[in-house]
């Protein structure tokens, strides 16, 4: 690690920590993909060589992953530039999109949409996982390309990597495991609360529209019974279709509402 820099060269990090680069601290491995139009290059998961694409990490929230939606056949693997990387390696998507991270739970391969990092024993894989997640915005800013952004292997190797002592790496990773599990638990509870509130809103609206909400008031203040009529009975003019004129790029006194303007239940 010839380019290791100590903490005093990198601002406010603990003195025992050092700053290096991905290329200095790990072996960076590019992936590969066989011809996609040949179905014989691919087999069902578990029937061939475990293989991942960035799409396999889309929406994936676990830290470890064992394989993707399909494996490579023997011929598919041998005809591509995909390489087997060992368990514990860090999988980092380098395009479409940049910055998905997972740890290989077993030996596997990846498409060219990944740059994988094989770290030495001095680096805790869980710590490396969280560190790479923490620099996703930076990684995305390093992407180049027009159709979609990508970071090259030469750029990835220059990414900074902050390295605490091994024992401290494990403490950091363990604490983050705990805190992230708390975040997920809180998220699940909030989602349940939102569902409860949504149901409550519908119950209240239903109660208002069938008279239950004002039942006590009606007993004290009114003897009139509710009438059931059609909507056409109470509106001044019949419903008609709207009009969708072509918009202009300057302000006028006339506003035109589209359906998307009222999907939240109100408009400005």
Backbone as JSON, one array per atom type, in Angstrom:
{
  "sequence": "XXXXXXXXXXXXXXXXXXXXXXXXXXXXXXXXXXXXXXXXXXXXXXXXXXXXXXXXXXXXXXXXXXXXXXXXXXXXXXXXXXXXXXXXXXXXXXXXXXXXXXXXXXXXXXXXXXXXXXXXXXXXXXXXXXXXXXXXXXXXXXXXXXXXXXXXXXXXXXXXXXXXXXXXXXXXXXXXXXXXXXXXXXXXXXXXXXXXXXXXXXXXXXXXXXXXXXXXXXXXXXXXXXXXXXXXXXXXXXXXXXXXXXXXXXXXXXXXXXXXXXXXXXXX",
  "N": [[0.85, -1.2, 0.0], [1.54, 1.48, -1.12], [0.62, 4.06, -1.42], [-0.64, 4.86, 0.87], [-2.01, 7.15, 3.14], [-1.72, 8.96, 6.15], [-3.89, 9.86, 8.95], [-3.61, 12.61, 9.56], [-3.28, 13.78, 7.13], [-5.69, 13.86, 5.97], [-7.74, 15.35, 7.11], [-10.32, 15.42, 9.64], [-10.2, 12.62, 10.88], [-9.75, 9.73, 13.0], [-6.49, 9.3, 14.52], [-5.23, 6.8, 14.21], [-6.27, 5.82, 11.9], [-6.01, 5.28, 8.35], [-5.73, 6.6, 5.01], [-6.35, 5.38, 1.88], [-6.56, 4.03, -1.43], [-9.06, 2.42, -3.49], [-7.85, 0.89, -5.49], [-5.33, 0.47, -4.39], [-5.79, -1.03, -2.1], [-7.25, -3.27, -2.79], [-7.93, -6.03, -5.09], [-9.2, -5.27, -8.16], [-11.84, -6.4, -10.04], [-13.18, -6.87, -13.21], [-16.35, -7.58, -14.79], [-18.24, -9.78, -17.04], [-20.24, -10.54, -19.97], [-21.92, -13.03, -21.78], [-23.04, -13.64, -25.22], [-26.16, -12.26, -25.49], [-28.27, -13.0, -27.08], [-28.19, -15.68, -27.41], [-29.74, -18.29, -26.11], [-28.64, -20.55, -24.97], [-26.53, -19.8, -23.47], [-27.36, -19.25, -20.95], [-28.79, -20.45, -17.88], [-31.18, -21.84, -15.51], [-31.36, -20.39, -12.15], [-29.0, -21.75, -9.92], [-28.35, -23.89, -11.49], [-26.06, -23.55, -12.88], [-23.21, -21.44, -13.35], [-23.08, -19.1, -10.86], [-24.25, -15.81, -11.37], [-24.36, -12.29, -11.69], [-26.22, -9.31, -12.5], [-26.49, -5.69, -12.6], [-29.25, -5.23, -12.41], [-30.13, -7.23, -10.73], [-29.63, -6.25, -8.24], [-31.34, -4.18, -7.96], [-33.56, -2.65, -5.9], [-32.86, -4.46, -4.01], [-32.23, -5.26, -0.68], [-30.73, -6.66, 1.12], [-27.59, -7.48, 2.73], [-25.86, -9.5, 1.86], [-25.48, -11.57, -1.07], [-26.21, -14.34, -3.19], [-26.66, -15.23, -5.82], [-27.96, -14.33, -9.1], [-30.87, -13.59, -11.15], [-30.6, -15.45, -13.13], [-28.32, -18.07, -14.06], [-25.05, -18.51, -15.55], [-24.45, -20.74, -18.2], [-22.1, -23.48, -18.67], [-20.87, -23.16, -21.18], [-21.63, -20.52, -21.69], [-20.29, -19.13, -19.67], [-17.63, -19.7, -20.31], [-17.41, -18.48, -22.77], [-17.47, -15.83, -22.28], [-16.13, -12.81, -20.71], [-16.42, -12.96, -18.06], [-15.48, -13.5, -14.66], [-14.76, -15.73, -11.98], [-15.26, -14.77, -8.68], [-14.17, -14.68, -5.27], [-16.02, -15.76, -2.29], [-17.14, -13.25, -0.02], [-16.16, -11.11, -1.37], [-16.58, -7.71, -2.54], [-19.28, -6.46, -4.34], [-19.79, -4.11, -6.77], [-21.8, -2.01, -8.51], [-21.11, -0.56, -11.6], [-22.35, 0.75, -13.61], [-25.53, 1.8, -14.88], [-27.53, 1.28, -12.61], [-24.94, 3.39, -11.1], [-23.24, 2.36, -8.18], [-24.68, 0.42, -6.63], [-24.34, -1.95, -4.03], [-23.15, -5.03, -2.72], [-22.33, -7.99, -0.82], [-20.59, -10.86, -1.82], [-21.89, -13.94, -1.05], [-20.99, -16.37, -1.66], [-18.84, -18.07, -4.02], [-18.94, -16.44, -7.12], [-19.91, -14.87, -10.28], [-19.98, -11.88, -12.34], [-21.75, -9.52, -14.48], [-20.51, -7.18, -17.02], [-21.35, -4.87, -15.92], [-20.43, -4.49, -13.42], [-17.83, -3.67, -11.08], [-15.8, -5.53, -9.18], [-14.5, -5.98, -5.88], [-11.81, -7.5, -4.42], [-10.82, -7.92, -1.32], [-8.03, -7.86, 1.0], [-7.26, -9.8, 4.0], [-6.99, -7.89, 5.93], [-9.05, -6.17, 5.74], [-12.3, -5.76, 6.78], [-15.15, -7.24, 5.47], [-17.8, -6.41, 5.88], [-17.45, -3.85, 6.91], [-16.27, -2.67, 4.65], [-18.42, -2.85, 2.89], [-20.3, -1.02, 4.02], [-18.76, 1.29, 3.86], [-18.48, 1.66, 1.08], [-21.14, 2.07, 0.4], [-21.44, 4.53, 1.58], [-20.09, 6.28, -0.08], [-21.54, 6.55, -2.38], [-22.75, 8.77, -3.72], [-20.49, 10.23, -4.44], [-19.27, 8.35, -6.13], [-21.16, 8.21, -8.22], [-20.86, 10.76, -9.23], [-18.52, 10.54, -10.59], [-19.02, 9.23, -12.9], [-19.11, 8.78, -16.46], [-20.35, 9.35, -19.81], [-22.94, 9.2, -22.35], [-25.4, 7.86, -23.16], [-25.82, 6.24, -20.89], [-24.48, 6.65, -17.6], [-21.2, 5.64, -16.6], [-18.58, 4.23, -14.62], [-15.19, 3.79, -15.17], [-12.76, 1.1, -14.9], [-10.26, 2.13, -14.32], [-10.87, 4.58, -13.13], [-12.39, 3.76, -10.93], [-10.42, 2.53, -9.41], [-9.15, 4.67, -8.3], [-10.8, 5.61, -6.35], [-11.26, 6.86, -3.06], [-10.4, 5.21, 0.02], [-11.09, 4.77, 3.31], [-9.38, 3.54, 6.04], [-9.72, 2.08, 9.04], [-8.15, 0.52, 11.96], [-8.27, -3.1, 11.98], [-9.77, -4.32, 14.1], [-11.36, -2.19, 14.91], [-12.77, -1.71, 12.59], [-14.53, -3.88, 12.57], [-16.07, -3.32, 14.85], [-17.31, -0.94, 14.03], [-18.79, -1.9, 11.82], [-20.48, -3.74, 13.09], [-21.96, -2.05, 14.77], [-23.24, -0.49, 12.84], [-24.76, -2.46, 11.58], [-26.61, -2.99, 13.61], [-27.84, -0.45, 13.92], [-28.88, -0.03, 11.35], [-30.71, -2.11, 11.2], [-32.51, -1.21, 13.07], [-33.43, 1.04, 11.74], [-34.78, -0.18, 9.58], [-36.75, -1.55, 10.99], [-38.16, 0.62, 12.09], [-39.0, 1.82, 9.73], [-40.74, -0.14, 8.72], [-42.73, -0.06, 10.7], [-43.65, 2.56, 10.37], [-44.71, 2.37, 7.8], [-46.83, 0.68, 8.31], [-48.34, 2.32, 9.97], [-49.03, 4.32, 8.16], [-50.72, 2.86, 6.49], [-52.76, 2.29, 8.29], [-53.68, 4.89, 8.81], [-54.57, 5.57, 6.27], [-56.69, 3.77, 5.98], [-58.26, 4.64, 8.11], [-58.93, 7.2, 7.24], [-60.59, 6.59, 5.08], [-62.66, 5.29, 6.42], [-63.7, 7.36, 8.01], [-64.57, 9.16, 6.03], [-66.53, 7.58, 4.84], [-68.29, 7.28, 7.0], [-69.1, 9.92, 7.28], [-70.49, 10.33, 4.91], [-72.63, 8.57, 5.05], [-74.15, 9.41, 7.12], [-73.55, 8.68, 9.74], [-71.6, 10.12, 11.07], [-72.75, 12.5, 11.84], [-74.86, 11.78, 13.39], [-75.64, 12.14, 16.14], [-75.87, 14.97, 16.22], [-77.96, 15.36, 14.41], [-80.12, 14.2, 15.7], [-80.61, 16.06, 17.7], [-80.95, 18.48, 16.37], [-82.32, 18.36, 13.93], [-85.09, 17.13, 12.13], [-85.35, 16.29, 9.64], [-85.16, 13.87, 7.08], [-82.6, 12.11, 5.35], [-82.13, 12.31, 1.82], [-81.97, 10.2, -1.0], [-80.53, 10.72, -4.01], [-79.71, 11.12, -7.52], [-76.58, 12.17, -8.93], [-76.94, 13.88, -11.08], [-79.3, 15.1, -10.39], [-78.7, 17.16, -8.7], [-76.82, 18.88, -9.73], [-76.05, 21.83, -11.64], [-75.54, 21.88, -14.39], [-75.11, 19.48, -17.0], [-72.52, 16.96, -16.87], [-69.51, 17.38, -18.78], [-67.01, 16.69, -21.2], [-63.58, 17.66, -20.71], [-61.25, 20.09, -22.08], [-58.27, 20.03, -23.9], [-56.12, 22.17, -24.54], [-53.25, 23.27, -26.45], [-50.4, 24.05, -24.61], [-48.76, 27.13, -23.6], [-45.65, 28.93, -23.36], [-45.69, 31.11, -21.65], [-47.17, 33.25, -19.14], [-50.72, 33.36, -18.68], [-54.12, 34.58, -18.22], [-55.75, 32.46, -18.06], [-56.25, 29.31, -16.7], [-55.5, 25.84, -17.01], [-56.59, 22.74, -16.01], [-55.18, 19.55, -15.57], [-55.56, 15.96, -15.31], [-53.53, 14.98, -13.67], [-53.1, 17.1, -12.01], [-54.81, 17.0, -9.89], [-54.56, 14.64, -8.51], [-53.68, 14.35, -5.93], [-55.75, 15.14, -4.43], [-56.15, 17.82, -4.13], [-55.51, 21.12, -5.52], [-53.29, 23.75, -6.54]],
  "CA": [[0.0, 0.0, 0.0], [2.52, 2.55, -1.19], [-0.01, 5.38, -1.41], [-1.37, 5.07, 2.12], [-1.8, 8.45, 3.79], [-2.19, 8.9, 7.53], [-5.07, 10.68, 9.24], [-3.35, 14.05, 9.57], [-3.3, 14.26, 5.75], [-7.05, 13.75, 5.43], [-8.75, 16.01, 7.92], [-10.72, 14.99, 10.98], [-10.45, 11.21, 11.16], [-8.86, 9.32, 14.09], [-5.07, 9.25, 14.17], [-4.82, 5.45, 13.82], [-6.85, 5.47, 10.61], [-5.23, 5.7, 7.18], [-6.5, 6.83, 3.79], [-5.72, 4.79, 0.72], [-7.49, 3.99, -2.56], [-9.59, 1.08, -3.81], [-6.84, 0.18, -6.27], [-4.2, 0.12, -3.54], [-6.16, -1.93, -1.02], [-7.99, -4.44, -3.27], [-7.86, -6.42, -6.5], [-10.43, -4.84, -8.83], [-12.15, -7.4, -11.07], [-14.29, -6.52, -14.09], [-17.21, -8.71, -15.13], [-18.44, -10.03, -18.46], [-21.55, -11.05, -20.39], [-21.91, -13.74, -23.06], [-24.02, -13.14, -26.19], [-27.49, -12.32, -24.88], [-29.24, -13.58, -28.01], [-28.04, -17.13, -27.43], [-30.31, -18.79, -24.85], [-27.83, -21.63, -24.4], [-25.53, -19.2, -22.57], [-27.96, -19.02, -19.63], [-29.58, -21.53, -17.29], [-31.92, -21.46, -14.31], [-30.53, -20.2, -10.95], [-28.62, -22.97, -9.23], [-28.02, -24.94, -12.45], [-24.82, -23.22, -13.57], [-22.29, -20.55, -12.65], [-23.79, -17.94, -10.3], [-23.91, -14.62, -12.17], [-25.18, -11.15, -11.3], [-26.25, -8.06, -13.24], [-26.99, -4.62, -11.72], [-30.7, -5.37, -12.21], [-30.36, -8.13, -9.6], [-29.51, -5.48, -7.01], [-32.35, -3.13, -7.94], [-34.52, -2.91, -4.84], [-32.32, -5.49, -3.11], [-31.85, -4.57, 0.56], [-29.88, -7.51, 1.97], [-26.16, -7.21, 2.62], [-25.22, -10.6, 1.13], [-26.22, -12.12, -2.19], [-25.57, -15.57, -3.65], [-26.77, -15.38, -7.28], [-28.95, -13.47, -9.71], [-32.1, -14.17, -11.69], [-30.22, -16.59, -13.95], [-26.92, -18.45, -14.03], [-24.4, -18.77, -16.83], [-24.12, -22.13, -18.5], [-20.66, -23.68, -18.8], [-20.44, -22.54, -22.43], [-21.81, -19.09, -21.55], [-19.21, -18.62, -18.84], [-16.35, -19.82, -21.01], [-17.39, -17.6, -23.94], [-17.51, -14.44, -21.83], [-14.98, -12.37, -19.92], [-16.79, -13.04, -16.63], [-14.5, -14.22, -13.83], [-15.24, -16.14, -10.66], [-14.66, -14.03, -7.57], [-14.41, -15.46, -4.06], [-16.97, -15.31, -1.26], [-16.63, -12.14, 0.78], [-15.8, -9.99, -2.24], [-17.58, -6.64, -2.64], [-19.82, -6.28, -5.68], [-20.09, -2.68, -6.9], [-22.29, -1.75, -9.87], [-20.38, 0.58, -12.16], [-23.18, 1.43, -14.6], [-26.96, 1.46, -15.01], [-26.9, 2.54, -12.2], [-23.66, 3.32, -10.38], [-23.25, 2.44, -6.72], [-25.29, -0.69, -5.89], [-23.3, -2.69, -3.33], [-23.52, -6.24, -1.98], [-21.21, -8.89, -0.54], [-20.78, -12.2, -2.36], [-21.95, -14.92, 0.03], [-20.32, -17.56, -2.19], [-18.14, -17.79, -5.27], [-19.88, -16.08, -8.19], [-19.4, -14.0, -11.33], [-20.86, -10.73, -12.61], [-21.71, -8.91, -15.82], [-19.58, -6.06, -17.13], [-21.9, -3.74, -15.19], [-19.86, -4.46, -12.07], [-16.42, -3.76, -10.73], [-15.82, -6.22, -7.89], [-13.29, -5.72, -5.1], [-11.35, -8.61, -3.59], [-10.01, -7.28, -0.29], [-7.2, -8.74, 1.83], [-7.82, -10.12, 5.32], [-6.92, -6.7, 6.78], [-10.26, -5.38, 5.53], [-13.54, -6.43, 7.13], [-16.04, -7.09, 4.32], [-18.98, -5.63, 6.27], [-17.03, -2.45, 6.95], [-16.1, -2.21, 3.26], [-19.78, -2.7, 2.35], [-20.88, 0.25, 4.46], [-17.97, 2.41, 3.35], [-18.83, 1.86, -0.32], [-22.47, 2.7, 0.37], [-21.33, 5.93, 2.02], [-19.51, 7.12, -1.12], [-22.29, 6.37, -3.62], [-22.9, 10.05, -4.43], [-19.18, 10.53, -5.05], [-19.07, 7.42, -7.25], [-22.03, 8.64, -9.32], [-20.31, 12.0, -9.81], [-17.34, 10.19, -11.4], [-19.46, 8.55, -14.1], [-19.09, 9.48, -17.75], [-21.13, 8.68, -20.84], [-24.12, 9.93, -22.81], [-26.6, 7.02, -23.04], [-25.9, 6.02, -19.45], [-23.22, 6.93, -16.93], [-20.4, 4.49, -16.2], [-17.23, 4.51, -14.12], [-14.22, 2.83, -15.71], [-11.96, 0.41, -13.88], [-9.16, 3.02, -13.92], [-11.43, 5.58, -12.22], [-12.77, 3.07, -9.69], [-9.21, 2.26, -8.62], [-8.72, 5.9, -7.62], [-11.74, 5.95, -5.28], [-10.63, 6.82, -1.73], [-10.87, 4.19, 0.97], [-10.62, 5.08, 4.66], [-9.11, 2.24, 6.66], [-9.41, 2.0, 10.47], [-7.6, -0.78, 12.35], [-9.21, -4.18, 11.72], [-10.71, -4.51, 15.22], [-12.31, -1.09, 14.9], [-13.65, -1.93, 11.44], [-15.6, -4.81, 12.99], [-16.96, -2.6, 15.76], [-18.11, -0.03, 13.2], [-19.74, -2.69, 11.03], [-21.5, -4.3, 14.0], [-22.84, -0.96, 15.19], [-24.07, -0.12, 11.7], [-25.75, -3.54, 11.42], [-27.66, -2.77, 14.6], [-28.58, 0.79, 13.62], [-29.64, -0.21, 10.11], [-31.86, -2.96, 11.51], [-33.46, -0.32, 13.74], [-34.03, 1.86, 10.68], [-35.73, -1.01, 8.84], [-37.89, -1.79, 11.88], [-38.92, 1.87, 12.14], [-39.62, 2.0, 8.42], [-41.87, -1.06, 8.66], [-43.78, 0.46, 11.57], [-44.23, 3.76, 9.74], [-45.54, 1.93, 6.68], [-48.08, 0.16, 8.89], [-49.11, 3.48, 10.44], [-49.6, 4.97, 6.97], [-51.85, 2.04, 6.05], [-53.82, 2.5, 9.27], [-54.22, 6.23, 8.57], [-55.31, 5.52, 5.01], [-57.94, 3.07, 6.27], [-59.05, 5.51, 8.98], [-59.45, 8.28, 6.4], [-61.72, 6.06, 4.31], [-63.76, 5.01, 7.36], [-64.29, 8.65, 8.39], [-65.32, 9.67, 4.88], [-67.72, 6.75, 4.68], [-69.2, 7.62, 8.08], [-69.66, 11.24, 7.0], [-71.4, 10.27, 3.77], [-73.84, 7.78, 5.34], [-74.88, 10.03, 8.21], [-73.13, 8.24, 11.07], [-70.76, 11.13, 11.71], [-73.6, 13.58, 12.39], [-76.07, 11.16, 13.95], [-76.03, 12.81, 17.38], [-76.31, 16.33, 15.88], [-79.24, 15.29, 13.71], [-81.15, 13.89, 16.69], [-80.89, 17.25, 18.47], [-81.17, 19.7, 15.59], [-83.05, 18.23, 12.68], [-85.97, 15.99, 11.97], [-85.38, 15.96, 8.23], [-84.51, 12.63, 6.69], [-81.72, 12.21, 4.18], [-82.7, 11.85, 0.56], [-81.03, 9.56, -1.92], [-80.8, 11.2, -5.37], [-78.57, 10.96, -8.42], [-75.73, 13.37, -9.05], [-77.54, 14.79, -12.07], [-80.41, 15.81, -9.76], [-78.26, 18.27, -7.84], [-75.87, 19.78, -10.38], [-76.72, 22.82, -12.48], [-75.41, 21.52, -15.81], [-74.64, 18.11, -17.18], [-71.05, 16.82, -17.02], [-69.01, 17.37, -20.15], [-65.57, 16.44, -21.3], [-62.72, 18.84, -20.68], [-60.57, 20.46, -23.31], [-56.82, 20.03, -23.67], [-55.45, 23.03, -25.52], [-51.79, 23.26, -26.43], [-49.9, 25.03, -23.66], [-47.82, 28.16, -24.05], [-44.54, 29.08, -22.41], [-45.78, 32.38, -20.94], [-48.33, 33.3, -18.26], [-51.97, 33.96, -19.16], [-55.15, 34.64, -17.17], [-56.56, 31.24, -18.12], [-55.57, 28.12, -16.2], [-56.06, 24.58, -17.51], [-56.29, 21.64, -15.11], [-55.07, 18.19, -16.09], [-55.88, 14.96, -14.29], [-52.42, 14.86, -12.74], [-53.09, 18.24, -11.09], [-55.72, 16.78, -8.76], [-54.44, 13.28, -7.99], [-53.45, 14.39, -4.49], [-56.98, 15.57, -3.75], [-56.23, 19.28, -4.1], [-54.62, 21.75, -6.48], [-52.93, 25.12, -6.18]],
  "C": [[0.89, 1.25, 0.0], [1.91, 3.94, -1.08], [-0.84, 5.65, -0.16], [-1.0, 6.41, 2.71], [-2.37, 8.36, 5.2], [-3.24, 9.97, 7.8], [-4.8, 12.18, 9.18], [-3.34, 14.65, 8.16], [-4.71, 14.28, 5.18], [-8.09, 14.32, 6.38], [-9.06, 15.3, 9.22], [-11.14, 13.53, 11.05], [-9.46, 10.79, 12.24], [-7.42, 9.07, 13.63], [-4.64, 7.87, 13.68], [-5.37, 5.02, 12.47], [-5.96, 5.96, 9.47], [-6.17, 5.85, 5.98], [-5.71, 6.26, 2.62], [-6.71, 4.86, -0.44], [-7.95, 2.56, -2.8], [-8.53, 0.27, -4.55], [-5.65, -0.26, -5.46], [-4.53, -0.98, -2.55], [-6.84, -3.2, -1.51], [-7.6, -4.8, -4.7], [-9.21, -6.07, -7.12], [-10.68, -5.75, -10.03], [-13.34, -6.93, -11.89], [-15.1, -7.77, -14.43], [-17.32, -8.9, -16.63], [-19.79, -10.65, -18.73], [-21.41, -11.8, -21.71], [-22.97, -13.15, -24.0], [-25.43, -13.35, -25.64], [-28.51, -12.99, -25.77], [-29.09, -15.1, -28.18], [-28.54, -17.71, -26.11], [-29.51, -19.9, -24.2], [-26.74, -21.11, -23.47], [-26.05, -19.05, -21.14], [-28.78, -20.23, -19.18], [-30.29, -21.02, -16.04], [-30.98, -21.27, -13.12], [-30.27, -21.52, -10.23], [-28.17, -24.08, -10.16], [-26.69, -24.68, -13.17], [-23.91, -22.37, -12.71], [-23.08, -19.33, -12.17], [-23.28, -16.66, -10.97], [-24.88, -13.5, -11.82], [-25.11, -10.03, -12.34], [-26.71, -6.97, -12.28], [-28.48, -4.71, -11.45], [-31.02, -6.27, -11.02], [-30.27, -7.41, -8.26], [-30.52, -4.34, -6.92], [-33.42, -3.48, -6.92], [-34.06, -3.96, -3.85], [-31.78, -4.83, -1.85], [-30.97, -5.41, 1.48], [-28.41, -7.16, 1.75], [-25.47, -8.25, 1.74], [-26.11, -11.07, -0.02], [-25.47, -13.32, -2.75], [-25.62, -15.76, -5.16], [-27.85, -14.47, -7.79], [-30.14, -14.23, -10.24], [-31.81, -15.35, -12.61], [-28.72, -16.83, -13.81], [-26.36, -18.48, -15.45], [-24.21, -20.27, -17.0], [-22.6, -22.25, -18.6], [-20.14, -22.99, -20.06], [-20.57, -21.02, -22.37], [-20.69, -18.45, -20.74], [-17.89, -18.61, -19.61], [-16.26, -18.89, -22.22], [-17.4, -16.11, -23.57], [-16.23, -14.08, -21.08], [-15.29, -12.36, -18.43], [-15.75, -13.89, -15.89], [-15.14, -14.6, -12.51], [-14.5, -15.33, -9.6], [-15.04, -14.72, -6.27], [-15.49, -14.89, -3.15], [-16.33, -14.23, -0.42], [-16.21, -10.94, -0.04], [-16.94, -8.97, -2.27], [-17.98, -6.45, -4.1], [-20.31, -4.84, -5.8], [-20.53, -2.42, -8.33], [-21.67, -0.46, -10.4], [-21.13, 1.26, -13.29], [-24.61, 0.93, -14.49], [-27.54, 0.72, -13.81], [-25.55, 2.3, -11.53], [-23.94, 3.27, -8.88], [-24.05, 1.4, -5.96], [-24.15, -1.51, -5.27], [-23.89, -3.93, -2.67], [-22.25, -7.04, -1.75], [-21.54, -10.26, -1.12], [-20.79, -13.21, -1.22], [-21.32, -16.25, -0.39], [-19.57, -17.15, -3.46], [-19.16, -17.5, -6.37], [-19.17, -15.22, -9.23], [-20.39, -12.86, -11.56], [-20.78, -10.33, -14.08], [-20.71, -7.77, -15.83], [-20.12, -4.81, -16.46], [-21.38, -3.64, -13.77], [-18.35, -4.3, -12.13], [-16.4, -4.36, -9.34], [-14.47, -6.05, -7.2], [-12.98, -6.92, -4.22], [-10.37, -8.03, -2.57], [-9.15, -8.3, 0.45], [-7.85, -8.93, 3.2], [-7.77, -8.92, 6.26], [-8.15, -5.81, 6.64], [-11.48, -6.23, 5.85], [-14.57, -6.18, 6.02], [-17.29, -6.27, 4.66], [-18.64, -4.15, 6.37], [-16.91, -1.89, 5.54], [-17.45, -1.98, 2.6], [-20.37, -1.36, 2.73], [-20.08, 1.45, 3.95], [-18.35, 2.7, 1.9], [-20.22, 2.46, -0.47], [-22.36, 4.19, 0.7], [-20.78, 6.85, 0.93], [-20.28, 7.01, -2.44], [-22.43, 7.67, -4.41], [-21.6, 10.44, -5.13], [-18.96, 9.64, -6.27], [-19.9, 7.83, -8.46], [-21.47, 9.88, -10.01], [-19.11, 11.73, -10.71], [-17.72, 9.5, -12.71], [-19.38, 9.42, -15.33], [-19.92, 8.69, -18.75], [-22.37, 9.48, -21.19], [-25.39, 9.11, -22.64], [-26.86, 6.67, -21.58], [-24.51, 6.24, -18.85], [-22.52, 5.63, -16.54], [-19.09, 4.97, -15.62], [-16.3, 3.39, -14.59], [-13.43, 2.2, -14.58], [-10.8, 1.31, -13.41], [-9.64, 4.09, -12.95], [-11.77, 4.94, -10.88], [-11.55, 2.84, -8.8], [-8.73, 3.49, -7.86], [-9.66, 6.3, -6.48], [-11.03, 5.89, -3.93], [-11.21, 5.72, -0.87], [-10.24, 4.49, 2.32], [-10.55, 3.79, 5.47], [-8.76, 2.37, 8.15], [-8.68, 0.68, 10.76], [-8.68, -1.86, 12.24], [-10.23, -4.37, 12.85], [-11.77, -3.42, 15.24], [-13.26, -1.18, 13.71], [-14.83, -2.82, 11.84], [-16.58, -4.14, 13.93], [-17.88, -1.67, 14.98], [-19.19, -0.79, 12.44], [-20.85, -3.26, 11.91], [-22.49, -3.23, 14.45], [-23.77, -0.55, 14.05], [-25.12, -1.19, 11.41], [-26.92, -3.31, 12.36], [-28.51, -1.56, 14.24], [-29.42, 0.64, 12.35], [-30.85, -1.11, 10.32], [-32.94, -2.16, 12.23], [-34.17, 0.57, 12.73], [-35.09, 1.07, 9.93], [-36.97, -1.3, 9.68], [-38.79, -0.56, 11.95], [-39.67, 2.11, 10.84], [-40.86, 1.12, 8.28], [-43.04, -0.56, 9.5], [-44.46, 1.69, 10.96], [-45.13, 3.38, 8.57], [-46.88, 1.39, 7.18], [-48.97, 1.3, 9.35], [-49.77, 4.18, 9.26], [-50.8, 4.19, 6.44], [-53.04, 2.21, 6.98], [-54.49, 3.85, 9.04], [-55.05, 6.27, 7.28], [-56.67, 4.87, 5.22], [-58.86, 3.96, 7.12], [-59.7, 6.64, 8.18], [-60.69, 7.81, 5.63], [-62.93, 5.78, 5.2], [-64.47, 6.3, 7.73], [-65.11, 9.23, 7.24], [-66.61, 8.9, 4.67], [-68.76, 7.09, 5.74], [-69.86, 8.97, 7.85], [-70.73, 11.16, 5.91], [-72.63, 9.4, 4.01], [-74.59, 8.28, 6.57], [-74.42, 9.66, 9.61], [-72.34, 9.33, 11.81], [-71.58, 12.23, 12.38], [-74.88, 13.03, 13.02], [-76.55, 11.86, 15.21], [-76.54, 14.23, 17.11], [-77.7, 16.31, 15.27], [-80.39, 15.01, 14.69], [-81.55, 15.14, 17.47], [-81.36, 18.43, 17.62], [-82.04, 19.54, 14.35], [-83.91, 16.98, 12.67], [-86.05, 15.55, 10.51], [-84.61, 14.67, 7.95], [-83.63, 12.88, 5.45], [-82.43, 11.69, 2.95], [-81.59, 11.22, -0.3], [-81.41, 9.96, -3.34], [-79.59, 10.9, -6.23], [-77.79, 12.26, -8.49], [-76.33, 14.37, -10.03], [-78.69, 15.6, -11.49], [-79.96, 17.07, -9.04], [-77.22, 19.16, -8.49], [-76.58, 20.64, -11.4], [-76.64, 22.49, -13.97], [-74.81, 20.13, -15.93], [-73.12, 18.07, -17.32], [-70.67, 16.83, -18.49], [-67.5, 17.15, -20.11], [-64.79, 17.74, -21.25], [-62.07, 19.06, -22.03], [-59.08, 20.55, -23.01], [-56.12, 20.86, -24.73], [-53.93, 22.9, -25.41], [-51.3, 24.37, -25.52], [-48.97, 26.04, -24.3], [-46.77, 28.36, -22.98], [-44.51, 30.45, -21.75], [-47.09, 32.39, -20.14], [-49.53, 33.94, -18.94], [-52.96, 33.96, -18.01], [-55.97, 33.37, -17.11], [-55.72, 30.04, -17.67], [-56.28, 26.88, -16.74], [-55.62, 23.45, -16.6], [-56.21, 20.32, -15.85], [-55.37, 17.22, -14.96], [-54.78, 14.86, -13.24], [-52.4, 15.99, -11.71], [-53.94, 18.0, -9.85], [-55.6, 15.39, -8.16], [-54.18, 13.25, -6.49], [-54.68, 14.85, -3.72], [-57.12, 17.06, -3.64], [-55.36, 19.83, -5.22], [-54.4, 23.19, -6.06], [-53.51, 26.11, -7.18]]
}
